[in-house]
Coordinates of C-alpha atoms (C1' of nucleotides) in Angstrom, one line a residue:
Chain A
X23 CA 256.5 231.7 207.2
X24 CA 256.3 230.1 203.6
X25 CA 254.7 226.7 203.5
X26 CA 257.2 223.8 202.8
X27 CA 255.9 220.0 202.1
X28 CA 258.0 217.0 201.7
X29 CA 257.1 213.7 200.1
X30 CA 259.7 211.4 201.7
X31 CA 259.5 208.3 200.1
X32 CA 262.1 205.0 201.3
X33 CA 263.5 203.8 197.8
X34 CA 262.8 199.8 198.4
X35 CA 260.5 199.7 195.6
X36 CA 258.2 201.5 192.8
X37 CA 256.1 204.4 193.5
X38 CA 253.0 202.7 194.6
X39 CA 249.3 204.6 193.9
X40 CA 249.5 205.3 198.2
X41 CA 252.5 207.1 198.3
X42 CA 251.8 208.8 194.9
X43 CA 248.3 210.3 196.6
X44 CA 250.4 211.4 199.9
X45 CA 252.9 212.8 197.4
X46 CA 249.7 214.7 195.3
X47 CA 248.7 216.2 198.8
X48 CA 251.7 217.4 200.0
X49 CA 251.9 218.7 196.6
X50 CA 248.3 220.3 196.4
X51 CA 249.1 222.0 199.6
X52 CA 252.3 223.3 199.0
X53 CA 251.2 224.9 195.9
X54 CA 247.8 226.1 197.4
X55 CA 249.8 227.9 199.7
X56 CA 252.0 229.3 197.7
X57 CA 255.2 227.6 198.9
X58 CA 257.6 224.6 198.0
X59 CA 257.2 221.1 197.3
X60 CA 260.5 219.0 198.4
X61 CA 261.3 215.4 197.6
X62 CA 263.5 213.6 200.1
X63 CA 264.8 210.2 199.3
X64 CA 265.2 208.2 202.8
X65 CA 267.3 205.9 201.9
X66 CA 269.3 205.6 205.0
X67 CA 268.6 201.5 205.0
X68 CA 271.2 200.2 202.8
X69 CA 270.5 197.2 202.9
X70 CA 266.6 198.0 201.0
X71 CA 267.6 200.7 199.3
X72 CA 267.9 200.1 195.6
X73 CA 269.5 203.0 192.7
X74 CA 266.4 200.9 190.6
X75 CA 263.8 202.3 193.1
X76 CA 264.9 205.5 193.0
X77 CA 264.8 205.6 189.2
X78 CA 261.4 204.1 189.6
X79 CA 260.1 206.9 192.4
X80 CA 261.3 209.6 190.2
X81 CA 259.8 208.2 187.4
X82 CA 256.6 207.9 188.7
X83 CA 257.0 211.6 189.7
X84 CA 257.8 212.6 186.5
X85 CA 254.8 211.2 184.5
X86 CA 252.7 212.6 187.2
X87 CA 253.7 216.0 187.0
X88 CA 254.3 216.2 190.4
X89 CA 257.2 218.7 190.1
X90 CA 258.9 219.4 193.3
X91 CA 260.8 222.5 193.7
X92 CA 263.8 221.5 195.7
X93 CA 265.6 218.3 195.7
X94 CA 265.8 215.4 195.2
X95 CA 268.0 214.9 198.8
X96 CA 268.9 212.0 200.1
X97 CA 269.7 211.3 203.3
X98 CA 272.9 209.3 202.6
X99 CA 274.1 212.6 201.6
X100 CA 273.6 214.3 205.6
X101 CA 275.4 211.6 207.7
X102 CA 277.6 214.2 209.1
X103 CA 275.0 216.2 210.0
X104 CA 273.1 213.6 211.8
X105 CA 276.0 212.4 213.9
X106 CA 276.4 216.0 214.9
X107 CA 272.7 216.3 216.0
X108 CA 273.2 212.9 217.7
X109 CA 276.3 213.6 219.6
X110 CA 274.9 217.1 220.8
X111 CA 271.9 215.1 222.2
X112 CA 274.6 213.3 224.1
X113 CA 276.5 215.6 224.9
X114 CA 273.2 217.7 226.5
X115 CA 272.0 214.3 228.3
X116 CA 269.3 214.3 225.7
X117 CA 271.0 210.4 224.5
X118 CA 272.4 208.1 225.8
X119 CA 274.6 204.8 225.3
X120 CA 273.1 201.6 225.6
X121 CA 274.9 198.2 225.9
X122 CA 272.0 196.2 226.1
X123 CA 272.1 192.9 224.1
X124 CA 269.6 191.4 221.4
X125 CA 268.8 189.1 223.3
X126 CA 268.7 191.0 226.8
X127 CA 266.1 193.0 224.8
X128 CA 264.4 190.4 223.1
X129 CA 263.7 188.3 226.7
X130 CA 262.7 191.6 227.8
X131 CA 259.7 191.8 225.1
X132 CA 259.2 188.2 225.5
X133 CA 258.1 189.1 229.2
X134 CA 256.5 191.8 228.5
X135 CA 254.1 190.4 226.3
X136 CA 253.5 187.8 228.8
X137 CA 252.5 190.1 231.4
X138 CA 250.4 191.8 228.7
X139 CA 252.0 195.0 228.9
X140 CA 253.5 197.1 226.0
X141 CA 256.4 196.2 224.9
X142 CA 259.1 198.6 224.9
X143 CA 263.3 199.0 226.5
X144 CA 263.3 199.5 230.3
X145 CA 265.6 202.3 230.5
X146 CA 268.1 199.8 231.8
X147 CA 271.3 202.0 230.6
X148 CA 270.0 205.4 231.7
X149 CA 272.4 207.0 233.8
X150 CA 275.3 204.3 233.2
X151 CA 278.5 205.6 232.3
X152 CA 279.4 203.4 229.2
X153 CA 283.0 203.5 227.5
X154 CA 282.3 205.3 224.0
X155 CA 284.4 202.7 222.9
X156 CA 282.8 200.3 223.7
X157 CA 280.2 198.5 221.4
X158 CA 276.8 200.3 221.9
X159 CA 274.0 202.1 220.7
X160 CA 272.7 205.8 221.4
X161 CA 269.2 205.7 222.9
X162 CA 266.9 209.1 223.0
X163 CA 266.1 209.9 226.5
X164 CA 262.5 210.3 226.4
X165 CA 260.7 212.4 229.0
X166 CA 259.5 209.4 231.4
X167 CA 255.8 211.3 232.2
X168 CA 253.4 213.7 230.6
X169 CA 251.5 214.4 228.0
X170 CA 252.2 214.8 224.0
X171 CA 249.9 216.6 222.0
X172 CA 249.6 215.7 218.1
X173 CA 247.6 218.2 216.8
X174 CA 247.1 216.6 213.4
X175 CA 245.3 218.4 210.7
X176 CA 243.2 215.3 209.7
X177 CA 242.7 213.3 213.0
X178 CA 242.4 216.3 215.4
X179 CA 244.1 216.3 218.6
X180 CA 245.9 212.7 219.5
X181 CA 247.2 212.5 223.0
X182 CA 250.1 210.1 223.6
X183 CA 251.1 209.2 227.4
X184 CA 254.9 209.2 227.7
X185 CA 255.0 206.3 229.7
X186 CA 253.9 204.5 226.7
X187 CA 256.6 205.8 224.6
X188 CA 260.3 203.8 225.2
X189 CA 264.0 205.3 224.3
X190 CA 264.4 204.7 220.9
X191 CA 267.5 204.0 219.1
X192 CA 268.7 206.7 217.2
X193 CA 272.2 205.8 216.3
X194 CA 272.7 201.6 215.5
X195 CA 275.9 199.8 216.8
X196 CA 277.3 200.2 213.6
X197 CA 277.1 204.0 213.7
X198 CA 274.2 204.6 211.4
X199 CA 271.3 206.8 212.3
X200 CA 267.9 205.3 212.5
X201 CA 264.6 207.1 210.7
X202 CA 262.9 208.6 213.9
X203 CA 266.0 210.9 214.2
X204 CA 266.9 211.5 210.5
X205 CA 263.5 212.8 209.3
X206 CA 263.4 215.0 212.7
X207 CA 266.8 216.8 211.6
X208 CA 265.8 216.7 208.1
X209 CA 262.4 218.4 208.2
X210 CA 263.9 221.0 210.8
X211 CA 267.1 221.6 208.3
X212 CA 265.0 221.9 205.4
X213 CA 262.2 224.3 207.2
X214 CA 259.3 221.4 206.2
X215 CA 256.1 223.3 208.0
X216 CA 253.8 220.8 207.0
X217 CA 254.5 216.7 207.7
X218 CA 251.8 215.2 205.4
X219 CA 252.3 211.7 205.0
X220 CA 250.5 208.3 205.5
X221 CA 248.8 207.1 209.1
X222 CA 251.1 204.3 210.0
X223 CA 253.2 206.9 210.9
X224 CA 251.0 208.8 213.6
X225 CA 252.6 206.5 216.0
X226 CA 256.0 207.9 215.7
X227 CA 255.0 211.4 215.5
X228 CA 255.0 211.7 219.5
X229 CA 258.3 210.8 219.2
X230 CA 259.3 213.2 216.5
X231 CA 258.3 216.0 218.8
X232 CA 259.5 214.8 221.3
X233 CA 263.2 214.5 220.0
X234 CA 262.3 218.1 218.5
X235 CA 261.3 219.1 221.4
X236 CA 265.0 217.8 223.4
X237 CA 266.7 219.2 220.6
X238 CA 265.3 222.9 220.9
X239 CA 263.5 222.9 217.4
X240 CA 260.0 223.8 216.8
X241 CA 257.8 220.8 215.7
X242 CA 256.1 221.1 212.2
X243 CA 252.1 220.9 211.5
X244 CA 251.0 216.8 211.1
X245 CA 248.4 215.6 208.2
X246 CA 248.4 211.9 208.7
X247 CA 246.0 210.7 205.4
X248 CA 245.0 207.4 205.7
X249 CA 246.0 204.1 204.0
X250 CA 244.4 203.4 200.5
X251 CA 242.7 200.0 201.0
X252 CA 242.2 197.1 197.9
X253 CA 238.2 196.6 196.2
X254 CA 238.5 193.8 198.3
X255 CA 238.9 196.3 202.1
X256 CA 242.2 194.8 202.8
X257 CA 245.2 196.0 202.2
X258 CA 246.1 197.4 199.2
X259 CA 248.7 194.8 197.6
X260 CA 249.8 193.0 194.1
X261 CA 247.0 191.1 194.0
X262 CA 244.9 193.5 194.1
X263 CA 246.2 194.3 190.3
X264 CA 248.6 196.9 189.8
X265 CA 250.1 199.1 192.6
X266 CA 252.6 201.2 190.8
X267 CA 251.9 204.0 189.5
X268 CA 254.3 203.0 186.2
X269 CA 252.2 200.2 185.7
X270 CA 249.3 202.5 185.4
X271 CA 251.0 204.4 182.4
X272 CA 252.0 201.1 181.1
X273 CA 248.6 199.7 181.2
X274 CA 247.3 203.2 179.1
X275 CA 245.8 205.3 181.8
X276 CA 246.4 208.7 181.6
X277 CA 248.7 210.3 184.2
X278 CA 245.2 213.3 184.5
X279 CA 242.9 210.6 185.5
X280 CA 245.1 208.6 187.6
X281 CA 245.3 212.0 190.0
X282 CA 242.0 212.8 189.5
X283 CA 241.1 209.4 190.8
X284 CA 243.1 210.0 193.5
X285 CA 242.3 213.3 194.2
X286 CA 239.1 212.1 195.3
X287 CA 239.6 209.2 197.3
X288 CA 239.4 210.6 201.1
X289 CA 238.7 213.9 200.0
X290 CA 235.8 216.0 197.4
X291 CA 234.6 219.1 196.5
X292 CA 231.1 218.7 196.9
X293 CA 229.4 217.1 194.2
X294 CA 232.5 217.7 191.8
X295 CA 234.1 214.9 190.6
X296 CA 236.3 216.2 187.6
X297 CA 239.5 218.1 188.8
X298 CA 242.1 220.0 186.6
X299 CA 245.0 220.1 188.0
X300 CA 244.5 223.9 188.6
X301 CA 241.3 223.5 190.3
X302 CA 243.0 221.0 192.6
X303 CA 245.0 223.3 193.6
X304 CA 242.4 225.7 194.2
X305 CA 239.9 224.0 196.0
X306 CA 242.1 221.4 198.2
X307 CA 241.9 221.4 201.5
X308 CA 244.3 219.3 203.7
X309 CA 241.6 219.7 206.7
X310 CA 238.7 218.4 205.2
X311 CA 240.4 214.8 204.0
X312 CA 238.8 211.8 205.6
X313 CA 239.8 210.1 208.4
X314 CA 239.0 206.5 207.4
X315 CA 240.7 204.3 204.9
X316 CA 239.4 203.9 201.6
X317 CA 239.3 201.5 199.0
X318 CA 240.8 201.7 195.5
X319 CA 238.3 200.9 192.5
X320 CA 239.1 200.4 189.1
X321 CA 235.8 200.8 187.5
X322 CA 236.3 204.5 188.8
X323 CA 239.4 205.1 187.5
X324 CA 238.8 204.2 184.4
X325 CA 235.2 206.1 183.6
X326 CA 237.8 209.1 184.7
X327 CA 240.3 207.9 182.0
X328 CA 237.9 207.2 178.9
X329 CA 236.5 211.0 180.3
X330 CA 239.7 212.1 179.7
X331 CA 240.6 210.5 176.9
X332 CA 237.2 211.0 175.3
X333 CA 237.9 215.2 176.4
X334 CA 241.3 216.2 176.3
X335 CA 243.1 217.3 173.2
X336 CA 243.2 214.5 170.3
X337 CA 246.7 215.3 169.6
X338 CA 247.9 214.6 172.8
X339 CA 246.0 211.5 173.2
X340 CA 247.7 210.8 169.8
X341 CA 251.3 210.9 170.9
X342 CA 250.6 209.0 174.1
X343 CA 248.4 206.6 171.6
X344 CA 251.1 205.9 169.6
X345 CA 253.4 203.5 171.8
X346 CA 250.5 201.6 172.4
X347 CA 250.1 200.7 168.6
X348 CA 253.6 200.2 168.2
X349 CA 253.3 197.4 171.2
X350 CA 250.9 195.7 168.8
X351 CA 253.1 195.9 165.8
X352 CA 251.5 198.7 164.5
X353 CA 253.1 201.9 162.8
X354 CA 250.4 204.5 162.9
X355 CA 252.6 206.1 160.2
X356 CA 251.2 204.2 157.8
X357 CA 247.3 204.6 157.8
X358 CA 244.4 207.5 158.5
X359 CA 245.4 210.5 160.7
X360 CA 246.2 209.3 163.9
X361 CA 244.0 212.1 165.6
X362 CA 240.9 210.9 163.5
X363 CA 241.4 207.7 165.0
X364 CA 241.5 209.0 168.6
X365 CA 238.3 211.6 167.7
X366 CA 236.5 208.0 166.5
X367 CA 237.6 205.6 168.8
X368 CA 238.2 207.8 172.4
X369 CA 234.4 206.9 173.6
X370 CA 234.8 203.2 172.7
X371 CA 237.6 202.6 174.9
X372 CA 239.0 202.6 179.2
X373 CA 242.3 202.5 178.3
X374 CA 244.7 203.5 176.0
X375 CA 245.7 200.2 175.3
X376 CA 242.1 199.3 174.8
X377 CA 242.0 202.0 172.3
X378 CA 245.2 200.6 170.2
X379 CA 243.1 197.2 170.2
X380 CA 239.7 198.4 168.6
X381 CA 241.6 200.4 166.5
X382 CA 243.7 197.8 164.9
X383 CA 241.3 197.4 162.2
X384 CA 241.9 200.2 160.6
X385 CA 245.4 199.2 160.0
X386 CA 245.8 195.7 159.1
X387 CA 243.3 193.0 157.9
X388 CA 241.6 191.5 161.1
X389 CA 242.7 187.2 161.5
X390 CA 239.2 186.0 161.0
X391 CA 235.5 187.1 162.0
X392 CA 233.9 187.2 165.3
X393 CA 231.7 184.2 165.3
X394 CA 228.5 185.2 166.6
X395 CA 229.0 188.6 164.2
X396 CA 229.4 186.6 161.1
X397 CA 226.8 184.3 162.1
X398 CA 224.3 187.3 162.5
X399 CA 225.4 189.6 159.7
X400 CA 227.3 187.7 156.9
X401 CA 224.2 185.6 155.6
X402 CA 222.8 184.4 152.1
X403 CA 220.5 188.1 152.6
X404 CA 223.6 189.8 153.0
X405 CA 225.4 189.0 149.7
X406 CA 223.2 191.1 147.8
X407 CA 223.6 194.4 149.8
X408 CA 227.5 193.8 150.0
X409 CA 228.0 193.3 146.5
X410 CA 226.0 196.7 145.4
X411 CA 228.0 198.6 148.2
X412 CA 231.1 196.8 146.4
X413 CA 230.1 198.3 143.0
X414 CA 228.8 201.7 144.4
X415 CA 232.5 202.1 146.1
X416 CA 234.5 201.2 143.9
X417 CA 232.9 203.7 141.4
X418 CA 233.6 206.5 144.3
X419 CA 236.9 208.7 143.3
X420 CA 239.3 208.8 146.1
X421 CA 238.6 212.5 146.7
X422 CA 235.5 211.3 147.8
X423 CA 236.3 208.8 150.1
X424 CA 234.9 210.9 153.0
X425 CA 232.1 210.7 155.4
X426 CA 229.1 212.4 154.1
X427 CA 229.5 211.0 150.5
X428 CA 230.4 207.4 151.8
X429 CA 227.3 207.8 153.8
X430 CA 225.2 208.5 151.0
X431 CA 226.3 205.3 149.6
X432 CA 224.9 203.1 152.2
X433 CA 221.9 205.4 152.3
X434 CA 221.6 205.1 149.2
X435 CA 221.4 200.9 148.5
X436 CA 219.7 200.5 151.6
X437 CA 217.0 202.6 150.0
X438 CA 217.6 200.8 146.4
X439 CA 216.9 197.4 148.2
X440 CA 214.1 199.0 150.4
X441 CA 215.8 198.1 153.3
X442 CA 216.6 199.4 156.9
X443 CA 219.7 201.0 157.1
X444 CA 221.2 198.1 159.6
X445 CA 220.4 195.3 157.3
X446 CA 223.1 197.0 155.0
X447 CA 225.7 199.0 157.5
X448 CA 225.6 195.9 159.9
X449 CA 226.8 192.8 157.0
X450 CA 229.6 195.9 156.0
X451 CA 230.7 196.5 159.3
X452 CA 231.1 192.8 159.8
X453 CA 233.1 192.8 156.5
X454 CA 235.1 195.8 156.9
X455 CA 235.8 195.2 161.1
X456 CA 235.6 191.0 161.7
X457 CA 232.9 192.5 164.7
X458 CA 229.6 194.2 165.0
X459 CA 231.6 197.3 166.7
X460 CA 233.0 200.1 165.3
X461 CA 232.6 203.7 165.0
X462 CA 229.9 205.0 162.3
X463 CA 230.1 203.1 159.3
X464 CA 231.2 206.1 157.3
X465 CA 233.5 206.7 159.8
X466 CA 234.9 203.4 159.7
X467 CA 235.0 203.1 156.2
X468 CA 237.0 206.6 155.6
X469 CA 239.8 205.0 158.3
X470 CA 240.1 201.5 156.6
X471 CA 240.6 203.4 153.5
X472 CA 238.9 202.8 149.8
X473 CA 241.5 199.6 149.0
X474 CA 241.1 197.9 152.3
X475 CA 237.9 198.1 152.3
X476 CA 237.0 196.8 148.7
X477 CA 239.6 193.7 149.5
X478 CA 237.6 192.9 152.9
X479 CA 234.0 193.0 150.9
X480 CA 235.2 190.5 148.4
X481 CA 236.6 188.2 151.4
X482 CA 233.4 188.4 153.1
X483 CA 231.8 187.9 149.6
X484 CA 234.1 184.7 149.5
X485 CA 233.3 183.5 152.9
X486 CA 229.3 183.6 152.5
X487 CA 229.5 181.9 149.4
X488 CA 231.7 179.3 150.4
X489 CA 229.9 179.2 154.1
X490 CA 226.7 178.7 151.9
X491 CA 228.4 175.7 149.5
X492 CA 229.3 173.8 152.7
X493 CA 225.5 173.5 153.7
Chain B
rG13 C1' 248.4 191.5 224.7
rC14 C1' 249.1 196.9 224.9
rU15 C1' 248.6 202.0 222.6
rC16 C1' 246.4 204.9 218.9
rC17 C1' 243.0 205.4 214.9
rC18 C1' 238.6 204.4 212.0
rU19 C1' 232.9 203.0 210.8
rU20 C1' 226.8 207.0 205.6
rC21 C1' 224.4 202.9 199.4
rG22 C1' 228.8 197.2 196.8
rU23 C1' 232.7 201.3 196.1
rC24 C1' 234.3 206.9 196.4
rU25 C1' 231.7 210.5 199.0
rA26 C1' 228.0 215.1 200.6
rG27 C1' 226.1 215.9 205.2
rU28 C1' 228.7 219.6 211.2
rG29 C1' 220.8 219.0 215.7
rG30 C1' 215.2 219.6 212.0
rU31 C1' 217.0 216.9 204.5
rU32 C1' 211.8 212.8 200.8
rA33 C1' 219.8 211.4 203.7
rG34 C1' 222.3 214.4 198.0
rG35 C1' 226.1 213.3 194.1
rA36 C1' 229.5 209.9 191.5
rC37 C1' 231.3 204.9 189.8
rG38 C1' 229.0 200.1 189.2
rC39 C1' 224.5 197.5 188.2
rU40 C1' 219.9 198.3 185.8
rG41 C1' 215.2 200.2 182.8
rG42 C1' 214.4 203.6 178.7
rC43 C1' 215.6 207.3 174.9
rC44 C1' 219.0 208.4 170.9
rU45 C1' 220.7 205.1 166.8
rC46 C1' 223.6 201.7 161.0
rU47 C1' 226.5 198.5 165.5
rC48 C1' 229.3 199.3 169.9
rA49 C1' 230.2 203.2 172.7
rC50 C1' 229.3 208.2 174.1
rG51 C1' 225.3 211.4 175.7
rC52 C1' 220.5 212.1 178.0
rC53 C1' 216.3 210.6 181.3
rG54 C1' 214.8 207.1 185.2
rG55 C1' 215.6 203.0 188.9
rU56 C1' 218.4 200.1 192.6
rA57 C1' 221.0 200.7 197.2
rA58 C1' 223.5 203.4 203.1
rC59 C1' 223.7 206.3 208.5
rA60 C1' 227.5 198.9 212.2
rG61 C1' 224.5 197.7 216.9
rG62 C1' 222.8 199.4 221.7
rG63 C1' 222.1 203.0 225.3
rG64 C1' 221.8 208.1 226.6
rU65 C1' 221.5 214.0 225.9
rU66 C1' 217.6 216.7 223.3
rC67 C1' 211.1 218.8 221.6
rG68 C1' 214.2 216.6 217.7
rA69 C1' 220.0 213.0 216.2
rA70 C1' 223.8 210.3 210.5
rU71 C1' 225.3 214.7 213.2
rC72 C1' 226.8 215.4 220.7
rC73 C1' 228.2 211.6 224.8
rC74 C1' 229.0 206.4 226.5
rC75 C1' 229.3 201.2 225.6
rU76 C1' 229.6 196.9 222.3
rA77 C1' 230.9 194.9 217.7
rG78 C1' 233.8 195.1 213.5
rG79 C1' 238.1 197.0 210.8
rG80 C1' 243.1 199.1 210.6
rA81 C1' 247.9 200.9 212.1
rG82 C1' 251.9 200.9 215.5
rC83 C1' 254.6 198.4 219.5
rG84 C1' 262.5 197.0 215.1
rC85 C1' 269.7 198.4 215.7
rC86 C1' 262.8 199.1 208.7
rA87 C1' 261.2 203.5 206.8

RNA sequence: GCUCCCUUCGUCUAGUGGUUAGGACGCUGGCCUCUCACGCCGGUAACAGGGGUUCGAAUCCCCUAGGGAGCGCCA
């Protein structure tokens, strides 16, 4: 039997870094396998369910590159289907109709909690014949003793006493079909083999097979991953920072590192901690996932994304880049090659967007001088030094504005004034960058260009002199 | 309250009866060096606690503590 996943995600919201790991497993292990990947929208709640989130989901899909091969479904779509299913139940004494009140249940949990027992329906309208027409909802009969076996890939075997388990509602008053019977006849319609998907759900999954079971279908294989947990051990929410996944793209992290960072949280390769999406595939193991919650850190995830922006191809860093300039009124049109800028900047930088601001020197004059920079570097000693590099590069032709020769330069009056090479490179970085940071000073130089860079000596020629008049 | 689940450095993890308990992020010392990064070398730091089983337990069993999830006419 071909291997068939489903990520099955309830569209009341964005794509949030939890789901998007449950999503990359089901993925990893479809494709491992060698079968398909489905993605089912549940959005049988009306009343949550939101076109906007489903835009957002299949969004966050997208710039993943988790590509499914079949859908995406949505369970609006099988109604029909699921009224069938219910009324066969019924039909077989599988269901039944309940009449029970809110409030008849409600003062029935109210007790039960009292007495410090579980709280779940009595069974009160088993057996009653009830009107069809009459107001009511449809119940599963579950089996009232015995055993039920989970046999989960990641937690082992889980045994669930029936007489813990209540009849659920699978149809409401109003007709609709609930989730525990929806995703039973839509994992056994679509063939999934494989139900990977997050731990709060392990306490419906003896009820899954159990309604399988009644219904004469044969359950699927469980992988119940665990819940990704904030820095902070609780759960994973807002203000922890961001939790979609599109707020990760937005904030410049590179859809590569994002699954490589969660790749590894609950789950490694020995020592190996940088995945291509090919090995991923290769070396995943749905078994082998941890069984306890972990915690989301951002120092992680972003070495992984300077790693990959630092490795990965300049001119794809380039494009993706780009935006991120543009957000900062920059047109990268107009300045150095764009993919010189990512080769000097990509090891300075977590983010993309970090990258686009330590890089926005290169394009436009900075607004004025770091102050601990300027008061370190742009002294009386420095105006001598900055106004031979002046002369020296304006003399340069424009052909050989590149790095070796503008290295010689600064090699060159450093040794003129019989100087280190910092006490020169240092007062023009300063002048060139408004900060003591910046990629090699020939480097930086050849980005800012020959005009730039003469007009930013002469201003910091300006400011010493008129910092020094002032004293 | 009840049911189920979980517990190795701050964090992510390796480890499946015998290891100086390994790696990674972070932090930190150093090297490299025109700066900042990168890179390289080194350091810091963990088996929740208690009982067993065993010649020997991070590894097996029990208890305690702590954490989590579920107990909807939500998914």
């Amino acid at each position: 039997m071909t291997v068939r996943t489903r990520f099955a995600p309830s569209p009341t919201g964005y794509l949030h870094v939890g789901g998007a790991r449950t999503a990359l497993f089901s993925y990893l292990f479809a494709r491992k396998h060698g079968g398909q990947f489905i993605l089912r929208i549940e959005d049988t709640d009306l009343e949550r369910s939101t076109p906007e989130s489903v835009n957002a989901i299949l969004e966050g899909m997208t710039w993943l590159g988790l590509e499914y091969d079949e859908g995406p479904f949505y369970q609006t779509q099988h109604f029909e289907r699921y009224q069938a299913v219910i009324d066969e139940l019924l039909d077989k004494g599988l269901a039944y109709r309940c009449t029970c009140s809110k409030e008849r249940i409600d003062k029935l949990r109210e007790r039960q909690m009292a007495a410090k027992v579980k709280p779940r329906y009595d069974g009160h309208c088993r057996g009653h014949k009830i009107d069809p027409e009459e107001p009511h909802v449809v119940r599963f009969a579950n089996p009232v003793d015995g055993l039920v076996v989970v046999d989960d890939r990641i937690r082992g075997r889980v045994a669930f006493n029936n007489g813990e388990l209540d009849d659920l509602i699978i149809r409401r008053s109003d007709g609709s079909p609930t989730y525990n019977l929806t995703v039973v006849v839509d994992d056994a319609d679509m063939g999934i083999t494989d139900v990977i998907r997050g731990d709060d759900h392990l306490g419906n999954t003896p009820r899954q097979i159990n309604i399988l079971n009644a219904w004469g279908k044969k359950p699927p294989r469980y992988a119940h991953v665990p819940m990704i947990l904030g820095d902070d051990g609780s759960r994973l929410s807002k203000r922890h920072g961001a939790v979609s996944v599109i707020a990760y793209r937005d904030q410049g992290y590179l859809p590569e590192a994002l699954l490589n960072y969660l790749v590894r949280l609950g789950w490694s390769h020995g020592d190996q901690e940088i995945f291509s999406l090919d090995e991923m595939i290769a070396f995943f193991d749905i078994e082998s996932v941890n069984k306890a919650a972990s915690a989301f850190n951002r120092d992680k995830l972003d070495w992984l994304n300077q790693h990959y922006m630092q490795h990965s191809d300049p001119l794809r860093i380039a494009h993706l880049l780009s935006p991120h300039l543009g957000a900062l009124d920059i047109d990268p049109a107009h300045g150095p090659e764009l993919t010189a800028v990512v080769t000097a900047q990509a090891a300075r930088a977590k983010t993309l967007r970090e990258l686009a601001d330590i890089s926005t020197f290169i394009y436009r004059d900075f607004d004025d001088y770091d102050e601990s920079s300027a008061k370190k570097h742009l002294r009386p000693v420095a105006r001598e030094p900055l106004a031979r590099l002046r002369t020296a590069l304006e003399m340069l032709a424009l052909d050989d504005w590149k790095p070796d020769t503008l290295h010689h330069v600064v090699d060159r009056v450093a040794a003129e004034l019989e100087v280190n090479m910092g006490k020169v490179a240092q007062p023009l970085r300063v002048a060139i960058v408004g900060r003591a940071a910046s990629p090699g000073i020939d480097v930086t130089l050849q980005l800012v260009g020959k005009e730039a860079t003469l007009r930013r000596i002469d201003r910091a020629l300006a400011w010493i002199d008129d910092r020094q008049s002032q004293n």
